[in-house]
Amino acid sequence: MENIQSIKQRFEIIGNDVKLNRAIEKAIQVAPTDISVLVTGESGVGKESIPKIIHSLSHRKHAKYIAVNCGAIPEGTIDSELFGHEKGAFTGATQTRSGYFEVADGGTIFLDEVGELPLTTQVRLLRVLENGEFLKVGSSQVQKTDVRIVAATNVNMFEAIKKEKFREDLYYRLSTVEINIPPLRERKDDIHLLFRKFASDFGRKYKMPTIRLMDDAIQMLLKYRWPGNIRQLRNIAEQVSVLEEGRTISATTLHGYLPNAGNTNLPAVVGSPKKEGDFSTEREILYKVLFDMKGDLHDLKKLTLELLKNNDTEKVQEENQNLIQKIYGNENQDITEDNGAPVEVLHLPEPHAEQPVTQSFQEDKYHFAEEIEEEETLSLQEKEIELIKKSLERNRGKRKAAASELGISERTLYRKIKQYDL
Ligand SMILES: Nc1ncnc2c1ncn2[C@@H]1O[C@H](COP(=O)(O)OP(=O)(O)OP(=O)(O)O)[C@@H](O)[C@H]1O
Ligand SMILES: [Mg+2]
């Protein structure tokens, strides 16, 4: 059996906390079996390494490992993604398609954010877990698969069960073994270690001397709550590495980077532009508002043009359902792409409700937008693409984390990824 230290090295896991070691040890022990494992822990604690460890130490290691982010797949397509569909199962299902459970036969499926699965999908999943059987969407022919499931969640599953959002029987089936990853605030000894590691990585990446924390700054790191855990610690190490000119960081400087750092004896850093993360400066918020408006304007222009060209309103409506949906939103109406395949129903939030801006700021943006030059807007769009790419890269392609970092909803991010073909 591989030991904990070599596993940590292989999977680039930093830390020596007893609870973290216990979690890794549990993953090593359970790997050779086919037992279902549920990985729990707050957002950003490092849950994603566990299923990889389990798969790579199991007899399934040469077969497929598929990670599915259940929270990012639209409800209308998730059954088809997971279990496949039969030709003609729904409009646009022009051919039979295999789902992940068929493709991963003999391997492992990691169901990330399993708490987000719709109830109907939970029923299908329960059946696979119980006897390896599933049905393609639109088929009545039972298929068999041999897949090991590792799931993860950062939500309180008991709450979800109480609210009838998650089936209790499925929960017990998934969590035969539960591996909990402790939050960073409970791993005091790892905090500075991780910070040093990230600071050194970013120093190298940006070709700058590595930042160093003064004692009072280290104490501040240790006292901080770390609601975003290791993901947040890494982001902060990156921000400080890039934005600070001096390479020795005091608590006063660090305080400006820690949202809600609370009552320290330090002078409060009021209105620090860096306080809430990467993208919260007014200018960047303004950029985002403008990008959204530009997108809406573009869609409206397209629709108006269609209406001008074609006098048949009904036909235009029919042919541009997606666009109309995108511009006006319609929570109750399913939409299909031109090829008929189900696509995500984009429930657009109230105009810019997700922007952390004040009312007066929102009013101003319309006035401002009228004066924007085409060229400038283009470069703004490039800037947005760059921000999204950077955030996705930083979060290793994880849309949920990237969306929260960018201050937009996951659906909006999904739409933008499609829009810019990222
Ligand atoms: N012990 C660790 N050492 C080094 N990096 C780590 C460690 N734990 C987590 N990370 C890094 O922190 C980031 C967040 O980890 P991960 O994506 O696994 O979080 P998560 O628990 O799945 O969060 P969420 O519930 O939000 O999906 C990743 O970039 C990961 O590489
Ligand atoms: Mg995760």
Short mmCIF file of C-alpha atoms and ligand atoms in Angstrom, two decimals:
data_model
loop_
_atom_site.label_atom_id
_atom_site.label_comp_id
_atom_site.label_asym_id
_atom_site.label_seq_id
_atom_site.Cartn_x
_atom_site.Cartn_y
_atom_site.Cartn_z
CA MET A 1 0.00 0.00 0.00
CA GLU A 2 1.38 3.37 -0.97
CA ASN A 3 2.07 5.58 2.00
CA ILE A 4 0.46 8.91 2.73
CA GLN A 5 3.57 10.97 2.00
CA SER A 6 4.10 9.56 -1.47
CA ILE A 7 0.41 10.05 -2.27
CA LYS A 8 0.66 13.66 -1.18
CA GLN A 9 3.62 14.14 -3.44
CA ARG A 10 1.94 12.48 -6.38
CA PHE A 11 -1.24 14.52 -6.05
CA GLU A 12 0.49 17.74 -4.94
CA ILE A 13 -1.31 17.83 -1.63
CA ILE A 14 0.32 20.13 0.87
CA GLY A 15 -0.24 19.83 4.61
CA ASN A 16 0.42 17.64 7.60
CA ASP A 17 -2.77 18.07 9.52
CA VAL A 18 -3.88 14.93 11.36
CA LYS A 19 -7.41 15.06 9.95
CA LEU A 20 -6.13 15.59 6.42
CA ASN A 21 -3.78 12.62 6.81
CA ARG A 22 -6.66 10.55 8.13
CA ALA A 23 -8.76 11.46 5.08
CA ILE A 24 -5.96 10.43 2.71
CA GLU A 25 -5.38 7.24 4.65
CA LYS A 26 -9.08 6.40 4.39
CA ALA A 27 -8.95 6.98 0.62
CA ILE A 28 -5.96 4.64 0.35
CA GLN A 29 -7.70 1.96 2.42
CA VAL A 30 -10.98 2.08 0.55
CA ALA A 31 -9.44 2.35 -2.95
CA PRO A 32 -9.05 -1.39 -3.72
CA THR A 33 -12.71 -2.07 -2.90
CA ASP A 34 -15.76 -1.04 -4.89
CA ILE A 35 -17.37 0.75 -1.97
CA SER A 36 -19.14 4.04 -2.73
CA VAL A 37 -17.46 6.99 -1.12
CA LEU A 38 -18.89 10.38 -0.28
CA VAL A 39 -16.34 13.16 0.13
CA THR A 40 -17.62 16.00 2.28
CA GLY A 41 -16.18 19.33 3.26
CA GLU A 42 -16.60 23.04 2.71
CA SER A 43 -15.98 24.66 -0.62
CA GLY A 44 -12.31 24.90 -1.56
CA VAL A 45 -10.93 22.40 0.96
CA GLY A 46 -9.52 20.06 -1.67
CA LYS A 47 -12.18 17.38 -2.11
CA GLU A 48 -11.30 16.74 -5.73
CA SER A 49 -8.04 14.96 -5.02
CA ILE A 50 -9.77 12.18 -3.10
CA PRO A 51 -11.64 10.51 -6.00
CA LYS A 52 -8.47 10.73 -8.10
CA ILE A 53 -6.48 8.98 -5.38
CA ILE A 54 -9.16 6.32 -5.05
CA HIS A 55 -9.32 5.66 -8.78
CA SER A 56 -5.57 5.56 -9.31
CA LEU A 57 -5.05 3.09 -6.47
CA SER A 58 -7.90 0.82 -7.51
CA HIS A 59 -8.04 -2.12 -9.89
CA ARG A 60 -9.94 0.24 -12.18
CA LYS A 61 -6.97 2.52 -12.73
CA HIS A 62 -6.52 1.56 -16.38
CA ALA A 63 -10.20 2.13 -17.15
CA LYS A 64 -11.92 5.49 -17.47
CA TYR A 65 -12.20 8.12 -14.76
CA ILE A 66 -14.96 10.57 -15.50
CA ALA A 67 -15.58 13.62 -13.32
CA VAL A 68 -19.06 15.07 -13.66
CA ASN A 69 -19.99 18.39 -12.16
CA CYS A 70 -23.64 17.73 -11.40
CA GLY A 71 -24.25 21.37 -10.54
CA ALA A 72 -23.13 22.63 -13.93
CA ILE A 73 -25.22 20.40 -16.18
CA PRO A 74 -28.67 21.78 -17.00
CA GLU A 75 -31.51 19.78 -15.51
CA GLY A 76 -32.99 19.03 -18.92
CA THR A 77 -29.89 17.26 -20.19
CA ILE A 78 -28.42 15.59 -17.15
CA ASP A 79 -30.20 12.23 -17.54
CA SER A 80 -29.09 12.03 -21.13
CA GLU A 81 -25.52 13.02 -20.22
CA LEU A 82 -25.29 10.41 -17.50
CA PHE A 83 -27.26 7.56 -18.99
CA GLY A 84 -27.38 8.32 -22.71
CA HIS A 85 -30.43 8.48 -24.91
CA GLU A 86 -32.17 6.54 -27.61
CA LYS A 87 -32.66 7.91 -31.09
CA GLY A 88 -35.92 9.87 -31.11
CA ALA A 89 -36.12 10.07 -27.30
CA PHE A 90 -36.79 13.79 -27.62
CA THR A 91 -36.86 16.34 -30.40
CA GLY A 92 -33.41 16.49 -31.87
CA ALA A 93 -32.19 13.17 -30.54
CA THR A 94 -31.19 12.21 -34.05
CA GLN A 95 -29.06 9.32 -32.97
CA THR A 96 -28.51 7.02 -30.05
CA ARG A 97 -25.91 8.34 -27.64
CA SER A 98 -23.99 6.67 -24.83
CA GLY A 99 -23.93 8.32 -21.44
CA TYR A 100 -21.10 8.47 -18.91
CA PHE A 101 -22.30 5.35 -17.11
CA GLU A 102 -21.91 3.34 -20.29
CA VAL A 103 -18.61 4.94 -21.31
CA ALA A 104 -17.06 4.52 -17.87
CA ASP A 105 -17.94 0.81 -17.65
CA GLY A 106 -15.16 -0.80 -15.61
CA GLY A 107 -13.97 2.59 -14.33
CA THR A 108 -14.87 5.30 -11.84
CA ILE A 109 -17.32 8.17 -12.01
CA PHE A 110 -16.81 11.16 -9.76
CA LEU A 111 -20.11 12.92 -9.13
CA ASP A 112 -19.08 16.34 -7.92
CA GLU A 113 -21.72 18.48 -6.20
CA VAL A 114 -23.97 15.46 -6.03
CA GLY A 115 -26.43 17.40 -3.85
CA GLU A 116 -27.44 19.31 -6.97
CA LEU A 117 -28.81 16.28 -8.80
CA PRO A 118 -32.49 16.57 -9.71
CA LEU A 119 -34.76 14.11 -7.91
CA THR A 120 -35.60 12.18 -11.08
CA THR A 121 -31.91 11.62 -11.76
CA GLN A 122 -31.46 10.51 -8.17
CA VAL A 123 -33.91 7.66 -8.82
CA ARG A 124 -31.88 6.49 -11.82
CA LEU A 125 -28.65 6.77 -9.85
CA LEU A 126 -30.04 4.74 -6.98
CA ARG A 127 -30.86 1.93 -9.38
CA VAL A 128 -27.32 1.89 -10.82
CA LEU A 129 -25.89 1.83 -7.34
CA GLU A 130 -28.14 -1.01 -6.28
CA ASN A 131 -27.76 -3.40 -9.17
CA GLY A 132 -25.69 -1.75 -11.89
CA GLU A 133 -28.77 -1.33 -14.08
CA PHE A 134 -29.84 1.71 -16.02
CA LEU A 135 -32.03 2.73 -18.92
CA LYS A 136 -31.09 5.15 -21.65
CA VAL A 137 -33.51 8.06 -21.86
CA GLY A 138 -36.35 6.93 -24.14
CA SER A 139 -35.45 3.26 -23.92
CA SER A 140 -37.04 0.41 -22.05
CA GLN A 141 -34.11 -1.90 -22.51
CA VAL A 142 -32.20 -2.43 -19.28
CA GLN A 143 -28.43 -2.06 -19.60
CA LYS A 144 -25.74 -3.11 -17.19
CA THR A 145 -22.64 -1.25 -16.14
CA ASP A 146 -19.88 -1.77 -13.64
CA VAL A 147 -18.95 1.65 -12.33
CA ARG A 148 -17.50 2.71 -9.03
CA ILE A 149 -18.99 5.92 -7.71
CA VAL A 150 -17.26 8.54 -5.67
CA ALA A 151 -19.39 11.58 -4.92
CA ALA A 152 -18.63 14.91 -3.30
CA THR A 153 -20.67 17.64 -1.74
CA ASN A 154 -20.12 20.88 0.08
CA VAL A 155 -23.72 21.19 1.19
CA ASN A 156 -25.24 19.78 4.33
CA MET A 157 -26.88 16.62 3.03
CA PHE A 158 -29.09 16.23 6.09
CA GLU A 159 -30.54 19.67 5.42
CA ALA A 160 -31.12 18.68 1.81
CA ILE A 161 -32.84 15.46 2.92
CA LYS A 162 -35.01 17.38 5.35
CA LYS A 163 -36.04 19.78 2.62
CA GLU A 164 -36.80 16.77 0.40
CA LYS A 165 -34.24 17.85 -2.15
CA PHE A 166 -32.18 14.73 -1.71
CA ARG A 167 -33.34 11.15 -1.26
CA GLU A 168 -32.35 9.67 2.06
CA ASP A 169 -31.94 6.15 0.63
CA LEU A 170 -29.55 7.49 -2.02
CA TYR A 171 -27.57 9.39 0.59
CA TYR A 172 -26.97 6.23 2.60
CA ARG A 173 -26.13 4.29 -0.53
CA LEU A 174 -23.59 6.91 -1.63
CA SER A 175 -21.99 7.40 1.74
CA THR A 176 -21.06 3.84 2.63
CA VAL A 177 -17.75 5.43 3.53
CA GLU A 178 -17.60 9.14 4.19
CA ILE A 179 -14.34 11.02 3.89
CA ASN A 180 -14.40 14.46 5.41
CA ILE A 181 -11.84 17.09 4.52
CA PRO A 182 -11.47 19.59 7.35
CA PRO A 183 -11.79 23.33 6.73
CA LEU A 184 -8.58 25.32 6.59
CA ARG A 185 -9.36 27.19 9.82
CA GLU A 186 -9.09 23.87 11.63
CA ARG A 187 -5.73 23.13 10.05
CA LYS A 188 -3.80 25.95 11.65
CA ASP A 189 -0.41 24.33 11.13
CA ASP A 190 -1.00 24.04 7.39
CA ILE A 191 -2.04 27.62 6.74
CA HIS A 192 1.39 29.24 6.60
CA LEU A 193 2.87 26.20 4.92
CA LEU A 194 0.32 26.43 2.13
CA PHE A 195 0.78 30.18 1.84
CA ARG A 196 4.54 29.78 1.46
CA LYS A 197 4.08 27.13 -1.19
CA PHE A 198 1.63 29.27 -3.20
CA ALA A 199 3.76 32.41 -2.75
CA SER A 200 6.77 30.54 -4.08
CA ASP A 201 4.75 29.16 -7.03
CA PHE A 202 3.46 32.61 -7.95
CA GLY A 203 6.88 34.22 -7.47
CA ARG A 204 8.22 31.78 -10.03
CA LYS A 205 5.23 32.17 -12.33
CA TYR A 206 5.41 35.96 -12.40
CA LYS A 207 9.20 36.05 -12.26
CA MET A 208 9.27 38.12 -9.08
CA PRO A 209 10.99 37.48 -5.75
CA THR A 210 8.77 35.43 -3.45
CA ILE A 211 6.78 37.47 -0.94
CA ARG A 212 7.45 36.88 2.74
CA LEU A 213 5.07 37.47 5.62
CA MET A 214 6.05 39.38 8.74
CA ASP A 215 5.14 37.76 12.07
CA ASP A 216 2.04 39.89 12.60
CA ALA A 217 0.84 38.94 9.10
CA ILE A 218 1.34 35.24 9.87
CA GLN A 219 -0.73 35.67 13.03
CA MET A 220 -3.43 37.33 10.95
CA LEU A 221 -3.48 34.42 8.50
CA LEU A 222 -3.89 32.00 11.39
CA LYS A 223 -6.76 33.95 12.95
CA TYR A 224 -8.68 34.44 9.72
CA ARG A 225 -11.80 32.31 9.08
CA TRP A 226 -10.99 31.28 5.49
CA PRO A 227 -14.55 30.82 4.24
CA GLY A 228 -13.19 29.90 0.79
CA ASN A 229 -10.53 27.65 2.31
CA ILE A 230 -7.48 26.68 0.24
CA ARG A 231 -8.88 28.12 -2.98
CA GLN A 232 -9.19 31.51 -1.27
CA LEU A 233 -5.75 31.25 0.33
CA ARG A 234 -4.21 30.58 -3.07
CA ASN A 235 -6.05 33.51 -4.67
CA ILE A 236 -4.86 35.83 -1.94
CA ALA A 237 -1.28 34.60 -2.24
CA GLU A 238 -1.51 35.36 -5.95
CA GLN A 239 -3.03 38.80 -5.49
CA VAL A 240 -0.45 39.86 -2.92
CA SER A 241 2.40 38.42 -5.04
CA VAL A 242 1.29 40.39 -8.09
CA LEU A 243 -0.01 43.62 -6.63
CA GLU A 244 2.43 44.44 -3.84
CA GLU A 245 5.68 46.10 -4.78
CA GLY A 246 7.42 45.37 -1.49
CA ARG A 247 8.15 41.70 -0.95
CA THR A 248 7.86 41.76 2.85
CA ILE A 249 4.21 41.85 3.79
CA SER A 250 2.95 43.31 7.05
CA ALA A 251 -0.38 42.60 8.73
CA THR A 252 -1.61 46.06 7.72
CA THR A 253 -1.01 45.25 4.06
CA LEU A 254 -2.43 41.75 4.32
CA HIS A 255 -5.55 43.03 6.05
CA GLY A 256 -6.61 44.76 2.84
CA TYR A 257 -6.74 41.43 1.06
CA LEU A 258 -8.82 39.53 3.59
CA PRO A 259 -12.56 40.17 3.21
CA ASN A 260 -14.29 40.60 6.57
CA ALA A 261 -11.03 40.13 8.38
CA GLY A 262 -12.84 41.49 11.41
CA ASN A 263 -11.59 43.33 14.40
CA THR A 264 -7.90 43.41 14.60
CA ASN A 265 -6.10 46.26 16.23
CA LEU A 266 -5.04 47.48 12.88
CA PRO A 267 -6.40 50.58 11.25
CA ALA A 268 -9.27 49.54 8.99
CA VAL A 269 -8.47 49.63 5.33
CA VAL A 270 -11.50 51.47 4.10
CA GLY A 271 -12.56 51.03 0.52
CA SER A 272 -9.51 49.08 -0.52
CA PRO A 273 -10.02 48.17 -4.13
CA LYS A 274 -8.51 44.75 -3.55
CA LYS A 275 -10.54 43.93 -0.50
CA GLU A 276 -13.16 41.64 -1.97
CA GLY A 277 -11.20 39.72 -4.50
CA ASP A 278 -9.89 39.99 -7.98
CA PHE A 279 -12.71 41.59 -9.85
CA SER A 280 -14.44 43.88 -7.48
CA THR A 281 -12.88 47.18 -8.36
CA GLU A 282 -15.44 49.66 -9.62
CA ARG A 283 -13.89 49.73 -13.04
CA GLU A 284 -14.11 45.99 -13.41
CA ILE A 285 -17.70 45.90 -12.21
CA LEU A 286 -18.41 48.59 -14.75
CA TYR A 287 -16.75 46.54 -17.45
CA LYS A 288 -18.94 43.58 -16.58
CA VAL A 289 -22.12 45.62 -16.64
CA LEU A 290 -21.13 46.99 -20.03
CA PHE A 291 -20.31 43.57 -21.47
CA ASP A 292 -23.74 42.32 -20.47
CA MET A 293 -25.42 45.35 -21.99
CA LYS A 294 -23.43 45.07 -25.16
CA GLY A 295 -24.48 41.43 -25.47
CA ASP A 296 -28.14 42.30 -24.96
CA LEU A 297 -27.92 45.12 -27.48
CA HIS A 298 -26.35 42.85 -30.04
CA ASP A 299 -29.13 40.29 -29.54
CA LEU A 300 -31.82 42.94 -29.80
CA LYS A 301 -30.29 44.29 -33.02
CA LYS A 302 -30.32 40.83 -34.50
CA LEU A 303 -33.94 40.31 -33.55
CA THR A 304 -35.05 43.70 -34.88
CA LEU A 305 -33.28 43.01 -38.15
CA GLU A 306 -35.09 39.71 -38.46
CA LEU A 307 -38.39 41.46 -37.84
CA LEU A 308 -37.62 44.10 -40.45
CA LYS A 309 -36.56 41.55 -43.04
CA ASN A 310 -39.46 39.28 -42.36
CA ASN A 311 -42.94 40.61 -41.77
CA ASP A 312 -44.17 37.38 -40.24
CA THR A 313 -43.87 38.02 -36.49
CA GLU A 314 -44.93 34.53 -35.56
CA LYS A 315 -42.33 32.96 -37.81
CA VAL A 316 -39.61 35.23 -36.44
CA GLN A 317 -40.69 34.32 -32.93
CA GLU A 318 -40.60 30.66 -33.75
CA GLU A 319 -37.22 30.83 -35.41
CA ASN A 320 -35.62 32.97 -32.75
CA GLN A 321 -36.89 31.34 -29.61
CA ASN A 322 -33.41 31.04 -28.21
CA LEU A 323 -32.66 34.67 -28.73
CA ILE A 324 -35.97 35.80 -27.27
CA GLN A 325 -35.38 33.54 -24.31
CA LYS A 326 -31.93 34.96 -23.86
CA ILE A 327 -33.05 38.55 -23.98
CA TYR A 328 -36.32 38.39 -22.09
CA GLY A 329 -35.95 35.14 -20.16
CA ASN A 330 -38.87 32.81 -19.55
CA GLU A 331 -38.61 30.50 -16.63
CA ASN A 332 -41.38 28.17 -17.72
CA GLN A 333 -40.54 27.58 -21.30
CA ASP A 334 -38.17 24.92 -22.51
CA ILE A 335 -36.09 25.76 -25.51
CA THR A 336 -34.39 23.65 -28.07
CA GLU A 337 -31.48 24.44 -30.29
CA ASP A 338 -31.82 24.44 -34.06
CA ASN A 339 -30.71 20.83 -34.09
CA GLY A 340 -33.33 20.15 -31.44
CA ALA A 341 -30.91 19.00 -28.77
CA PRO A 342 -31.96 20.16 -25.34
CA VAL A 343 -29.96 23.12 -24.21
CA GLU A 344 -29.72 24.84 -20.93
CA VAL A 345 -32.73 26.95 -20.11
CA LEU A 346 -31.09 30.19 -19.25
CA HIS A 347 -32.90 31.66 -16.31
CA LEU A 348 -31.54 35.11 -16.53
CA PRO A 349 -31.54 36.88 -13.23
CA GLU A 350 -33.19 40.23 -12.76
CA PRO A 351 -31.19 42.73 -14.80
CA HIS A 352 -27.77 42.69 -13.21
CA ALA A 353 -29.17 41.56 -9.89
CA GLU A 354 -26.02 39.53 -9.45
CA GLN A 355 -23.74 42.52 -9.80
CA PRO A 356 -22.55 43.70 -6.45
CA VAL A 357 -23.32 47.28 -7.33
CA THR A 358 -25.50 49.88 -5.73
CA GLN A 359 -28.73 51.11 -7.25
CA SER A 360 -27.34 54.47 -8.24
CA PHE A 361 -24.41 52.77 -9.91
CA GLN A 362 -26.81 50.63 -11.95
CA GLU A 363 -28.72 53.68 -13.09
CA ASP A 364 -25.55 55.38 -14.18
CA LYS A 365 -24.45 52.57 -16.42
CA TYR A 366 -27.12 53.28 -19.03
CA HIS A 367 -26.02 56.82 -19.37
CA PHE A 368 -22.43 55.71 -19.66
CA ALA A 369 -23.14 52.98 -22.20
CA GLU A 370 -24.50 55.35 -24.78
CA GLU A 371 -21.16 57.04 -25.07
CA ILE A 372 -19.12 53.92 -25.61
CA GLU A 373 -17.28 53.59 -28.89
CA GLU A 374 -17.46 50.30 -30.81
CA GLU A 375 -13.70 49.80 -30.71
CA GLU A 376 -13.50 50.38 -27.03
CA THR A 377 -16.31 47.93 -26.41
CA LEU A 378 -14.47 45.36 -28.43
CA SER A 379 -11.44 45.69 -26.29
CA LEU A 380 -13.69 45.51 -23.24
CA GLN A 381 -15.00 42.24 -24.59
CA GLU A 382 -11.46 40.99 -24.98
CA LYS A 383 -10.83 42.04 -21.44
CA GLU A 384 -13.85 40.08 -20.27
CA ILE A 385 -12.72 37.01 -22.18
CA GLU A 386 -9.34 37.38 -20.59
CA LEU A 387 -10.86 37.70 -17.11
CA ILE A 388 -12.98 34.60 -17.64
CA LYS A 389 -10.09 32.59 -19.06
CA LYS A 390 -7.85 33.62 -16.20
CA SER A 391 -10.44 32.73 -13.64
CA LEU A 392 -11.18 29.35 -15.24
CA GLU A 393 -7.48 28.64 -15.41
CA ARG A 394 -6.98 29.63 -11.82
CA ASN A 395 -9.87 27.43 -10.78
CA ARG A 396 -8.74 24.58 -13.01
CA GLY A 397 -11.77 24.85 -15.24
CA LYS A 398 -14.18 24.69 -12.33
CA ARG A 399 -17.07 26.85 -13.35
CA LYS A 400 -18.66 27.17 -9.96
CA ALA A 401 -15.53 28.54 -8.37
CA ALA A 402 -14.78 30.75 -11.36
CA ALA A 403 -18.33 32.13 -11.35
CA SER A 404 -18.16 32.98 -7.68
CA GLU A 405 -14.78 34.58 -8.17
CA LEU A 406 -16.11 36.64 -11.08
CA GLY A 407 -19.21 37.58 -9.12
CA ILE A 408 -21.61 36.14 -11.68
CA SER A 409 -23.95 33.17 -11.56
CA GLU A 410 -22.82 29.81 -12.86
CA ARG A 411 -25.47 29.98 -15.57
CA THR A 412 -24.23 33.37 -16.77
CA LEU A 413 -20.71 31.99 -16.90
CA TYR A 414 -21.97 28.97 -18.83
CA ARG A 415 -23.66 31.32 -21.30
CA LYS A 416 -20.50 33.37 -21.73
CA ILE A 417 -18.34 30.29 -22.25
CA LYS A 418 -20.71 29.26 -25.03
CA GLN A 419 -20.91 32.80 -26.41
CA TYR A 420 -17.15 33.22 -26.62
CA ASP A 421 -16.50 29.60 -27.44
CA LEU A 422 -14.04 29.24 -24.56
N1 LIG B 1 -3.78 20.30 0.36
C1 LIG B 1 -3.69 21.04 -0.73
N2 LIG B 1 -2.49 21.40 -1.23
C2 LIG B 1 -2.38 22.17 -2.30
N3 LIG B 1 -3.41 22.64 -2.99
C3 LIG B 1 -4.62 22.30 -2.57
C4 LIG B 1 -4.84 21.49 -1.44
N4 LIG B 1 -6.15 21.33 -1.24
C5 LIG B 1 -6.76 22.02 -2.22
N5 LIG B 1 -5.84 22.61 -3.02
C6 LIG B 1 -6.15 23.45 -4.16
O1 LIG B 1 -7.23 24.28 -3.79
C7 LIG B 1 -8.16 24.41 -4.85
C8 LIG B 1 -9.53 23.97 -4.41
O2 LIG B 1 -9.56 22.57 -4.25
P1 LIG B 1 -10.78 21.67 -4.80
O3 LIG B 1 -11.15 22.13 -6.15
O4 LIG B 1 -10.43 20.26 -4.62
O5 LIG B 1 -11.89 22.13 -3.78
P2 LIG B 1 -13.30 21.47 -3.46
O6 LIG B 1 -13.24 20.96 -2.09
O7 LIG B 1 -13.65 20.51 -4.55
O8 LIG B 1 -14.24 22.74 -3.50
P3 LIG B 1 -15.75 22.90 -4.08
O9 LIG B 1 -16.66 22.27 -3.07
O10 LIG B 1 -15.93 24.38 -4.15
O11 LIG B 1 -15.79 22.24 -5.42
C9 LIG B 1 -7.61 23.59 -5.99
O12 LIG B 1 -6.93 24.44 -6.87
C10 LIG B 1 -6.64 22.65 -5.33
O13 LIG B 1 -5.59 22.29 -6.18
MG MG B 2 -15.11 20.53 -6.07
#
